[in-house]
Amino acid sequence: MRGETIIETRGLTKVYGSQKAVSDLTFSVKEGEIFGFLGPNGSGKTTTLLMLLGLTEPTSGWARVAGFDPLRESMKVKRIIGYIPENIGFYEDMNAVENLRFIARLNGLTDKVSTGKIMDALETVGLSDEATKKVGAYSRGMRQRLGIAEIMIKEPKIAFLDEPTLGLDPEATTKNIGFIQALSKDKNITVILSSHDLKQVQKIAARIGIMLEGKMIAEGTFKDLTQEKFGVGDSRISLDDLYMKYFQEV
């Protein structure tokens, strides 16, 4: 049901040697929402993601993803998660249809079932005319759209999107933001959006979390956080303003 907690951590900590990459992290994300996961490079976002995916073991604390323990039930977690990294990778000598068919097979879909889903997804993201072009000839924006099509094929409960608009022109950025909104609104997919494009995050994120030096220094709706820091919760404040305010006070 939309609105129930789907990701939850309590005291999640990861130590490498003498360095705490993530420290006592406690936060939650609701089903179907877009959560803006922000912070500079080295703030602990990637390590947090690795723990949520079950790819690295917490030093202490715990996490639950759709009720599953990522460490002990990692395969169950992987089946319900989609992930588009910053540098998204596809088989460059295969075309869009071939790449998506391969991904569908990995997720247990027969070719008969996946064919219609693939064409519908390519139509949705505007790649129908490029469906038979080798992905090696795709622009960055086209690759990002193909990644969103991949999410549509898998239909996960949760999608982690890392810098989905990086390097895109304004038109391509607007289109990708629209596709991401549709994942949440139409498919009830929970989206964890990590991006340095704060203007776009402000447009679509229901709530945001800001990490710094391994700690979550802010979590909540944009309105609540601006009210807390500036005494107002309206459009006079931008997410850039809020972001810098938290860093200045740490």
PDB file of C-alpha atoms in Angstrom:
ATOM      1  CA  MET A   1       0.000   0.000   0.000  1.00  0.00           C
ATOM      2  CA  ARG A   2       1.305   3.459  -0.913  1.00  0.00           C
ATOM      3  CA  GLY A   3       2.624   5.324   2.091  1.00  0.00           C
ATOM      4  CA  GLU A   4       3.825   2.341   4.128  1.00  0.00           C
ATOM      5  CA  THR A   5       7.513   2.199   5.078  1.00  0.00           C
ATOM      6  CA  ILE A   6       9.509   0.239   2.496  1.00  0.00           C
ATOM      7  CA  ILE A   7      13.091   1.123   3.492  1.00  0.00           C
ATOM      8  CA  GLU A   8      14.154   1.485   7.102  1.00  0.00           C
ATOM      9  CA  THR A   9      17.513   1.670   8.867  1.00  0.00           C
ATOM     10  CA  ARG A  10      18.368   1.872  12.543  1.00  0.00           C
ATOM     11  CA  GLY A  11      21.841   2.782  13.769  1.00  0.00           C
ATOM     12  CA  LEU A  12      23.352   1.596  10.485  1.00  0.00           C
ATOM     13  CA  THR A  13      27.128   1.943  10.702  1.00  0.00           C
ATOM     14  CA  LYS A  14      30.013   0.937   8.449  1.00  0.00           C
ATOM     15  CA  VAL A  15      33.634   1.237   9.550  1.00  0.00           C
ATOM     16  CA  TYR A  16      36.635   0.736   7.265  1.00  0.00           C
ATOM     17  CA  GLY A  17      39.730   0.533   9.445  1.00  0.00           C
ATOM     18  CA  SER A  18      39.650   3.688  11.559  1.00  0.00           C
ATOM     19  CA  GLN A  19      37.227   5.550   9.291  1.00  0.00           C
ATOM     20  CA  LYS A  20      33.455   5.607   9.709  1.00  0.00           C
ATOM     21  CA  ALA A  21      31.978   5.693   6.212  1.00  0.00           C
ATOM     22  CA  VAL A  22      28.441   5.609   7.648  1.00  0.00           C
ATOM     23  CA  SER A  23      27.699   6.495  11.263  1.00  0.00           C
ATOM     24  CA  ASP A  24      24.548   5.603  13.207  1.00  0.00           C
ATOM     25  CA  LEU A  25      22.272   6.110  10.196  1.00  0.00           C
ATOM     26  CA  THR A  26      18.558   6.014  10.984  1.00  0.00           C
ATOM     27  CA  PHE A  27      16.013   6.954   8.332  1.00  0.00           C
ATOM     28  CA  SER A  28      13.020   5.606   6.425  1.00  0.00           C
ATOM     29  CA  VAL A  29      11.444   5.883   2.985  1.00  0.00           C
ATOM     30  CA  LYS A  30       7.757   5.411   2.189  1.00  0.00           C
ATOM     31  CA  GLU A  31       6.411   3.181  -0.562  1.00  0.00           C
ATOM     32  CA  GLY A  32       5.752   5.027  -3.814  1.00  0.00           C
ATOM     33  CA  GLU A  33       7.537   8.245  -2.844  1.00  0.00           C
ATOM     34  CA  ILE A  34      10.481   9.950  -4.527  1.00  0.00           C
ATOM     35  CA  PHE A  35      13.204  10.440  -1.934  1.00  0.00           C
ATOM     36  CA  GLY A  36      16.021  12.869  -2.755  1.00  0.00           C
ATOM     37  CA  PHE A  37      19.222  11.355  -1.338  1.00  0.00           C
ATOM     38  CA  LEU A  38      21.756  14.186  -1.243  1.00  0.00           C
ATOM     39  CA  GLY A  39      25.302  14.844  -0.125  1.00  0.00           C
ATOM     40  CA  PRO A  40      28.787  15.558  -1.501  1.00  0.00           C
ATOM     41  CA  ASN A  41      31.089  12.840  -2.782  1.00  0.00           C
ATOM     42  CA  GLY A  42      32.408  10.850   0.167  1.00  0.00           C
ATOM     43  CA  SER A  43      29.410  11.616   2.362  1.00  0.00           C
ATOM     44  CA  GLY A  44      28.416   7.955   2.729  1.00  0.00           C
ATOM     45  CA  LYS A  45      25.627   7.688   0.139  1.00  0.00           C
ATOM     46  CA  THR A  46      27.313   4.934  -1.903  1.00  0.00           C
ATOM     47  CA  THR A  47      28.232   2.902   1.177  1.00  0.00           C
ATOM     48  CA  THR A  48      24.634   3.190   2.383  1.00  0.00           C
ATOM     49  CA  LEU A  49      23.410   1.935  -0.974  1.00  0.00           C
ATOM     50  CA  LEU A  50      25.806  -1.014  -0.857  1.00  0.00           C
ATOM     51  CA  MET A  51      24.444  -1.995   2.558  1.00  0.00           C
ATOM     52  CA  LEU A  52      20.840  -1.680   1.358  1.00  0.00           C
ATOM     53  CA  LEU A  53      21.684  -3.943  -1.589  1.00  0.00           C
ATOM     54  CA  GLY A  54      23.400  -6.488   0.647  1.00  0.00           C
ATOM     55  CA  LEU A  55      26.748  -5.944  -1.097  1.00  0.00           C
ATOM     56  CA  THR A  56      28.613  -4.959   2.061  1.00  0.00           C
ATOM     57  CA  GLU A  57      28.013  -5.933   5.674  1.00  0.00           C
ATOM     58  CA  PRO A  58      27.189  -3.291   8.287  1.00  0.00           C
ATOM     59  CA  THR A  59      29.586  -3.020  11.199  1.00  0.00           C
ATOM     60  CA  SER A  60      26.566  -2.446  13.413  1.00  0.00           C
ATOM     61  CA  GLY A  61      22.902  -1.519  13.160  1.00  0.00           C
ATOM     62  CA  TRP A  62      20.416  -2.923  10.670  1.00  0.00           C
ATOM     63  CA  ALA A  63      18.425  -2.231   7.528  1.00  0.00           C
ATOM     64  CA  ARG A  64      15.193  -3.594   6.080  1.00  0.00           C
ATOM     65  CA  VAL A  65      14.180  -3.327   2.441  1.00  0.00           C
ATOM     66  CA  ALA A  66      10.537  -4.259   1.826  1.00  0.00           C
ATOM     67  CA  GLY A  67      10.761  -6.231   5.043  1.00  0.00           C
ATOM     68  CA  PHE A  68      13.869  -8.179   3.968  1.00  0.00           C
ATOM     69  CA  ASP A  69      17.277  -8.195   5.622  1.00  0.00           C
ATOM     70  CA  PRO A  70      19.663  -7.172   2.787  1.00  0.00           C
ATOM     71  CA  LEU A  71      22.549  -9.133   4.272  1.00  0.00           C
ATOM     72  CA  ARG A  72      20.780 -12.433   4.885  1.00  0.00           C
ATOM     73  CA  GLU A  73      18.169 -12.163   2.129  1.00  0.00           C
ATOM     74  CA  SER A  74      20.179 -10.385  -0.538  1.00  0.00           C
ATOM     75  CA  MET A  75      18.695 -12.296  -3.484  1.00  0.00           C
ATOM     76  CA  LYS A  76      15.171 -11.388  -2.402  1.00  0.00           C
ATOM     77  CA  VAL A  77      16.222  -7.745  -2.182  1.00  0.00           C
ATOM     78  CA  LYS A  78      17.907  -7.778  -5.602  1.00  0.00           C
ATOM     79  CA  ARG A  79      14.728  -9.153  -7.204  1.00  0.00           C
ATOM     80  CA  ILE A  80      12.704  -6.131  -6.099  1.00  0.00           C
ATOM     81  CA  ILE A  81      15.283  -3.402  -6.774  1.00  0.00           C
ATOM     82  CA  GLY A  82      16.240  -1.603  -9.965  1.00  0.00           C
ATOM     83  CA  TYR A  83      19.453   0.400 -10.170  1.00  0.00           C
ATOM     84  CA  ILE A  84      20.679   2.957 -12.699  1.00  0.00           C
ATOM     85  CA  PRO A  85      24.252   3.972 -11.840  1.00  0.00           C
ATOM     86  CA  GLU A  86      25.832   7.268 -12.856  1.00  0.00           C
ATOM     87  CA  ASN A  87      27.785   5.557 -15.633  1.00  0.00           C
ATOM     88  CA  ILE A  88      25.113   3.230 -16.898  1.00  0.00           C
ATOM     89  CA  GLY A  89      26.348   0.183 -18.782  1.00  0.00           C
ATOM     90  CA  PHE A  90      24.756  -1.818 -21.559  1.00  0.00           C
ATOM     91  CA  TYR A  91      26.147  -4.236 -24.131  1.00  0.00           C
ATOM     92  CA  GLU A  92      27.292  -1.777 -26.774  1.00  0.00           C
ATOM     93  CA  ASP A  93      27.323  -4.266 -29.643  1.00  0.00           C
ATOM     94  CA  MET A  94      23.638  -5.058 -29.011  1.00  0.00           C
ATOM     95  CA  ASN A  95      20.684  -2.847 -29.837  1.00  0.00           C
ATOM     96  CA  ALA A  96      18.084  -1.561 -27.372  1.00  0.00           C
ATOM     97  CA  VAL A  97      15.648  -4.436 -27.898  1.00  0.00           C
ATOM     98  CA  GLU A  98      18.385  -7.044 -27.498  1.00  0.00           C
ATOM     99  CA  ASN A  99      19.663  -5.432 -24.297  1.00  0.00           C
ATOM    100  CA  LEU A 100      16.181  -5.228 -22.778  1.00  0.00           C
ATOM    101  CA  ARG A 101      15.334  -8.786 -23.837  1.00  0.00           C
ATOM    102  CA  PHE A 102      18.510 -10.020 -22.135  1.00  0.00           C
ATOM    103  CA  ILE A 103      17.578  -8.144 -18.952  1.00  0.00           C
ATOM    104  CA  ALA A 104      14.022  -9.515 -19.114  1.00  0.00           C
ATOM    105  CA  ARG A 105      15.364 -13.072 -19.359  1.00  0.00           C
ATOM    106  CA  LEU A 106      17.582 -12.460 -16.310  1.00  0.00           C
ATOM    107  CA  ASN A 107      14.429 -11.451 -14.454  1.00  0.00           C
ATOM    108  CA  GLY A 108      12.571 -14.606 -15.452  1.00  0.00           C
ATOM    109  CA  LEU A 109      10.390 -13.167 -18.226  1.00  0.00           C
ATOM    110  CA  THR A 110       9.828 -15.235 -21.326  1.00  0.00           C
ATOM    111  CA  ASP A 111      10.366 -13.627 -24.726  1.00  0.00           C
ATOM    112  CA  LYS A 112       6.648 -13.937 -25.392  1.00  0.00           C
ATOM    113  CA  VAL A 113       5.819 -11.936 -22.282  1.00  0.00           C
ATOM    114  CA  SER A 114       8.651  -9.433 -22.585  1.00  0.00           C
ATOM    115  CA  THR A 115       8.247  -8.471 -26.249  1.00  0.00           C
ATOM    116  CA  GLY A 116       5.198  -6.271 -25.693  1.00  0.00           C
ATOM    117  CA  LYS A 117       6.650  -4.800 -22.488  1.00  0.00           C
ATOM    118  CA  ILE A 118       9.880  -3.920 -24.283  1.00  0.00           C
ATOM    119  CA  MET A 119       8.165  -2.118 -27.147  1.00  0.00           C
ATOM    120  CA  ASP A 120       5.830  -0.289 -24.765  1.00  0.00           C
ATOM    121  CA  ALA A 121       8.778   0.842 -22.623  1.00  0.00           C
ATOM    122  CA  LEU A 122      10.776   2.043 -25.638  1.00  0.00           C
ATOM    123  CA  GLU A 123       7.722   3.929 -26.879  1.00  0.00           C
ATOM    124  CA  THR A 124       7.258   5.557 -23.479  1.00  0.00           C
ATOM    125  CA  VAL A 125      10.849   6.817 -23.270  1.00  0.00           C
ATOM    126  CA  GLY A 126      10.927   7.912 -26.902  1.00  0.00           C
ATOM    127  CA  LEU A 127      13.346   5.311 -28.237  1.00  0.00           C
ATOM    128  CA  SER A 128      11.090   3.402 -30.626  1.00  0.00           C
ATOM    129  CA  ASP A 129      12.837   4.852 -33.682  1.00  0.00           C
ATOM    130  CA  GLU A 130      16.236   3.941 -32.216  1.00  0.00           C
ATOM    131  CA  ALA A 131      15.265   0.446 -31.085  1.00  0.00           C
ATOM    132  CA  THR A 132      17.485  -1.369 -33.602  1.00  0.00           C
ATOM    133  CA  LYS A 133      20.473   0.977 -33.313  1.00  0.00           C
ATOM    134  CA  LYS A 134      23.534  -0.403 -31.519  1.00  0.00           C
ATOM    135  CA  VAL A 135      23.699   1.039 -28.009  1.00  0.00           C
ATOM    136  CA  GLY A 136      27.355   1.911 -28.617  1.00  0.00           C
ATOM    137  CA  ALA A 137      26.065   4.707 -30.852  1.00  0.00           C
ATOM    138  CA  TYR A 138      23.682   6.077 -28.207  1.00  0.00           C
ATOM    139  CA  SER A 139      24.186   9.470 -26.581  1.00  0.00           C
ATOM    140  CA  ARG A 140      24.323   9.751 -22.790  1.00  0.00           C
ATOM    141  CA  GLY A 141      20.724  10.921 -22.714  1.00  0.00           C
ATOM    142  CA  MET A 142      19.564   7.964 -24.791  1.00  0.00           C
ATOM    143  CA  ARG A 143      21.403   5.570 -22.470  1.00  0.00           C
ATOM    144  CA  GLN A 144      19.707   7.151 -19.478  1.00  0.00           C
ATOM    145  CA  ARG A 145      16.315   6.728 -21.150  1.00  0.00           C
ATOM    146  CA  LEU A 146      17.161   3.101 -21.933  1.00  0.00           C
ATOM    147  CA  GLY A 147      17.971   2.654 -18.256  1.00  0.00           C
ATOM    148  CA  ILE A 148      14.535   3.957 -17.334  1.00  0.00           C
ATOM    149  CA  ALA A 149      13.037   1.552 -19.882  1.00  0.00           C
ATOM    150  CA  GLU A 150      14.924  -1.224 -18.085  1.00  0.00           C
ATOM    151  CA  ILE A 151      13.247  -0.194 -14.824  1.00  0.00           C
ATOM    152  CA  MET A 152       9.863  -0.303 -16.581  1.00  0.00           C
ATOM    153  CA  ILE A 153      10.551  -3.839 -17.825  1.00  0.00           C
ATOM    154  CA  LYS A 154      11.583  -5.162 -14.417  1.00  0.00           C
ATOM    155  CA  GLU A 155       8.886  -3.214 -12.505  1.00  0.00           C
ATOM    156  CA  PRO A 156      10.773  -3.310  -9.201  1.00  0.00           C
ATOM    157  CA  LYS A 157       9.369  -2.090  -5.923  1.00  0.00           C
ATOM    158  CA  ILE A 158      12.320   0.288  -5.524  1.00  0.00           C
ATOM    159  CA  ALA A 159      14.523   2.107  -8.043  1.00  0.00           C
ATOM    160  CA  PHE A 160      17.870   3.646  -7.127  1.00  0.00           C
ATOM    161  CA  LEU A 161      18.787   6.354  -9.646  1.00  0.00           C
ATOM    162  CA  ASP A 162      22.275   7.856  -9.439  1.00  0.00           C
ATOM    163  CA  GLU A 163      22.667  11.176 -11.307  1.00  0.00           C
ATOM    164  CA  PRO A 164      19.972  10.414 -13.927  1.00  0.00           C
ATOM    165  CA  THR A 165      20.220  13.904 -15.487  1.00  0.00           C
ATOM    166  CA  LEU A 166      23.996  14.450 -15.340  1.00  0.00           C
ATOM    167  CA  GLY A 167      25.357  15.884 -18.575  1.00  0.00           C
ATOM    168  CA  LEU A 168      21.960  16.203 -20.248  1.00  0.00           C
ATOM    169  CA  ASP A 169      20.668  19.278 -22.024  1.00  0.00           C
ATOM    170  CA  PRO A 170      17.603  21.042 -20.562  1.00  0.00           C
ATOM    171  CA  GLU A 171      15.127  19.296 -22.863  1.00  0.00           C
ATOM    172  CA  ALA A 172      16.513  15.829 -22.122  1.00  0.00           C
ATOM    173  CA  THR A 173      16.612  16.642 -18.408  1.00  0.00           C
ATOM    174  CA  THR A 174      12.950  17.665 -18.404  1.00  0.00           C
ATOM    175  CA  LYS A 175      11.978  14.452 -20.207  1.00  0.00           C
ATOM    176  CA  ASN A 176      13.925  12.234 -17.820  1.00  0.00           C
ATOM    177  CA  ILE A 177      12.408  13.968 -14.795  1.00  0.00           C
ATOM    178  CA  GLY A 178       8.962  13.303 -16.288  1.00  0.00           C
ATOM    179  CA  PHE A 179       9.786   9.608 -16.734  1.00  0.00           C
ATOM    180  CA  ILE A 180      10.985   9.382 -13.128  1.00  0.00           C
ATOM    181  CA  GLN A 181       7.801  11.013 -11.850  1.00  0.00           C
ATOM    182  CA  ALA A 182       5.765   8.496 -13.840  1.00  0.00           C
ATOM    183  CA  LEU A 183       7.571   5.577 -12.189  1.00  0.00           C
ATOM    184  CA  SER A 184       6.301   6.806  -8.828  1.00  0.00           C
ATOM    185  CA  LYS A 185       2.860   8.057  -9.851  1.00  0.00           C
ATOM    186  CA  ASP A 186       1.806   5.389 -12.359  1.00  0.00           C
ATOM    187  CA  LYS A 187       3.758   2.327 -11.190  1.00  0.00           C
ATOM    188  CA  ASN A 188       3.951   3.046  -7.435  1.00  0.00           C
ATOM    189  CA  ILE A 189       7.715   2.468  -7.616  1.00  0.00           C
ATOM    190  CA  THR A 190       9.684   3.972  -4.757  1.00  0.00           C
ATOM    191  CA  VAL A 191      12.480   6.117  -6.202  1.00  0.00           C
ATOM    192  CA  ILE A 192      15.706   6.929  -4.362  1.00  0.00           C
ATOM    193  CA  LEU A 193      17.146   9.799  -6.366  1.00  0.00           C
ATOM    194  CA  SER A 194      20.784  10.770  -5.852  1.00  0.00           C
ATOM    195  CA  SER A 195      21.705  13.902  -7.775  1.00  0.00           C
ATOM    196  CA  HIS A 196      23.683  17.132  -7.653  1.00  0.00           C
ATOM    197  CA  ASP A 197      20.994  18.792  -9.776  1.00  0.00           C
ATOM    198  CA  LEU A 198      19.191  20.231  -6.757  1.00  0.00           C
ATOM    199  CA  LYS A 199      16.723  22.215  -8.859  1.00  0.00           C
ATOM    200  CA  GLN A 200      15.343  19.008 -10.354  1.00  0.00           C
ATOM    201  CA  VAL A 201      15.331  17.186  -7.015  1.00  0.00           C
ATOM    202  CA  GLN A 202      13.306  20.034  -5.515  1.00  0.00           C
ATOM    203  CA  LYS A 203      10.743  19.676  -8.304  1.00  0.00           C
ATOM    204  CA  ILE A 204       9.939  16.026  -7.777  1.00  0.00           C
ATOM    205  CA  ALA A 205      11.125  14.729  -4.385  1.00  0.00           C
ATOM    206  CA  ALA A 206       8.436  14.239  -1.745  1.00  0.00           C
ATOM    207  CA  ARG A 207      11.120  14.213   0.940  1.00  0.00           C
ATOM    208  CA  ILE A 208      14.872  14.661   1.068  1.00  0.00           C
ATOM    209  CA  GLY A 209      17.747  13.377   3.150  1.00  0.00           C
ATOM    210  CA  ILE A 210      21.115  15.127   3.332  1.00  0.00           C
ATOM    211  CA  MET A 211      24.253  13.192   4.301  1.00  0.00           C
ATOM    212  CA  LEU A 212      27.575  14.604   5.410  1.00  0.00           C
ATOM    213  CA  GLU A 213      30.579  12.713   6.763  1.00  0.00           C
ATOM    214  CA  GLY A 214      28.573   9.521   7.088  1.00  0.00           C
ATOM    215  CA  LYS A 215      25.688  11.051   9.008  1.00  0.00           C
ATOM    216  CA  MET A 216      22.164  12.012   7.984  1.00  0.00           C
ATOM    217  CA  ILE A 217      22.108  15.673   8.984  1.00  0.00           C
ATOM    218  CA  ALA A 218      18.606  16.389   7.661  1.00  0.00           C
ATOM    219  CA  GLU A 219      15.543  14.384   6.666  1.00  0.00           C
ATOM    220  CA  GLY A 220      12.030  15.529   5.851  1.00  0.00           C
ATOM    221  CA  THR A 221       9.875  17.402   3.393  1.00  0.00           C
ATOM    222  CA  PHE A 222      11.360  20.469   1.748  1.00  0.00           C
ATOM    223  CA  LYS A 223       8.719  22.641   3.373  1.00  0.00           C
ATOM    224  CA  ASP A 224       9.427  21.313   6.862  1.00  0.00           C
ATOM    225  CA  LEU A 225      13.183  21.683   6.498  1.00  0.00           C
ATOM    226  CA  THR A 226      13.001  25.239   5.155  1.00  0.00           C
ATOM    227  CA  GLN A 227      10.607  26.128   7.963  1.00  0.00           C
ATOM    228  CA  GLU A 228      13.109  24.734  10.448  1.00  0.00           C
ATOM    229  CA  LYS A 229      16.122  26.570   9.012  1.00  0.00           C
ATOM    230  CA  PHE A 230      14.651  29.774   7.599  1.00  0.00           C
ATOM    231  CA  GLY A 231      11.328  30.203   9.365  1.00  0.00           C
ATOM    232  CA  VAL A 232       9.441  30.054   6.056  1.00  0.00           C
ATOM    233  CA  GLY A 233       8.322  27.141   3.910  1.00  0.00           C
ATOM    234  CA  ASP A 234       7.689  28.607   0.492  1.00  0.00           C
ATOM    235  CA  SER A 235       9.216  29.222  -2.933  1.00  0.00           C
ATOM    236  CA  ARG A 236      11.417  32.078  -1.724  1.00  0.00           C
ATOM    237  CA  ILE A 237      13.877  29.396  -0.595  1.00  0.00           C
ATOM    238  CA  SER A 238      15.571  27.015  -3.011  1.00  0.00           C
ATOM    239  CA  LEU A 239      16.983  23.586  -2.261  1.00  0.00           C
ATOM    240  CA  ASP A 240      20.427  25.037  -3.022  1.00  0.00           C
ATOM    241  CA  ASP A 241      19.868  27.579  -0.217  1.00  0.00           C
ATOM    242  CA  LEU A 242      18.741  24.871   2.183  1.00  0.00           C
ATOM    243  CA  TYR A 243      21.601  22.546   1.231  1.00  0.00           C
ATOM    244  CA  MET A 244      24.239  25.199   1.898  1.00  0.00           C
ATOM    245  CA  LYS A 245      22.575  26.276   5.146  1.00  0.00           C
ATOM    246  CA  TYR A 246      22.927  22.792   6.627  1.00  0.00           C
ATOM    247  CA  PHE A 247      26.585  22.562   5.610  1.00  0.00           C
ATOM    248  CA  GLN A 248      27.391  25.979   7.040  1.00  0.00           C
ATOM    249  CA  GLU A 249      25.970  24.995  10.416  1.00  0.00           C
ATOM    250  CA  VAL A 250      27.667  21.623  10.748  1.00  0.00           C
TER     251      VAL A 250
END
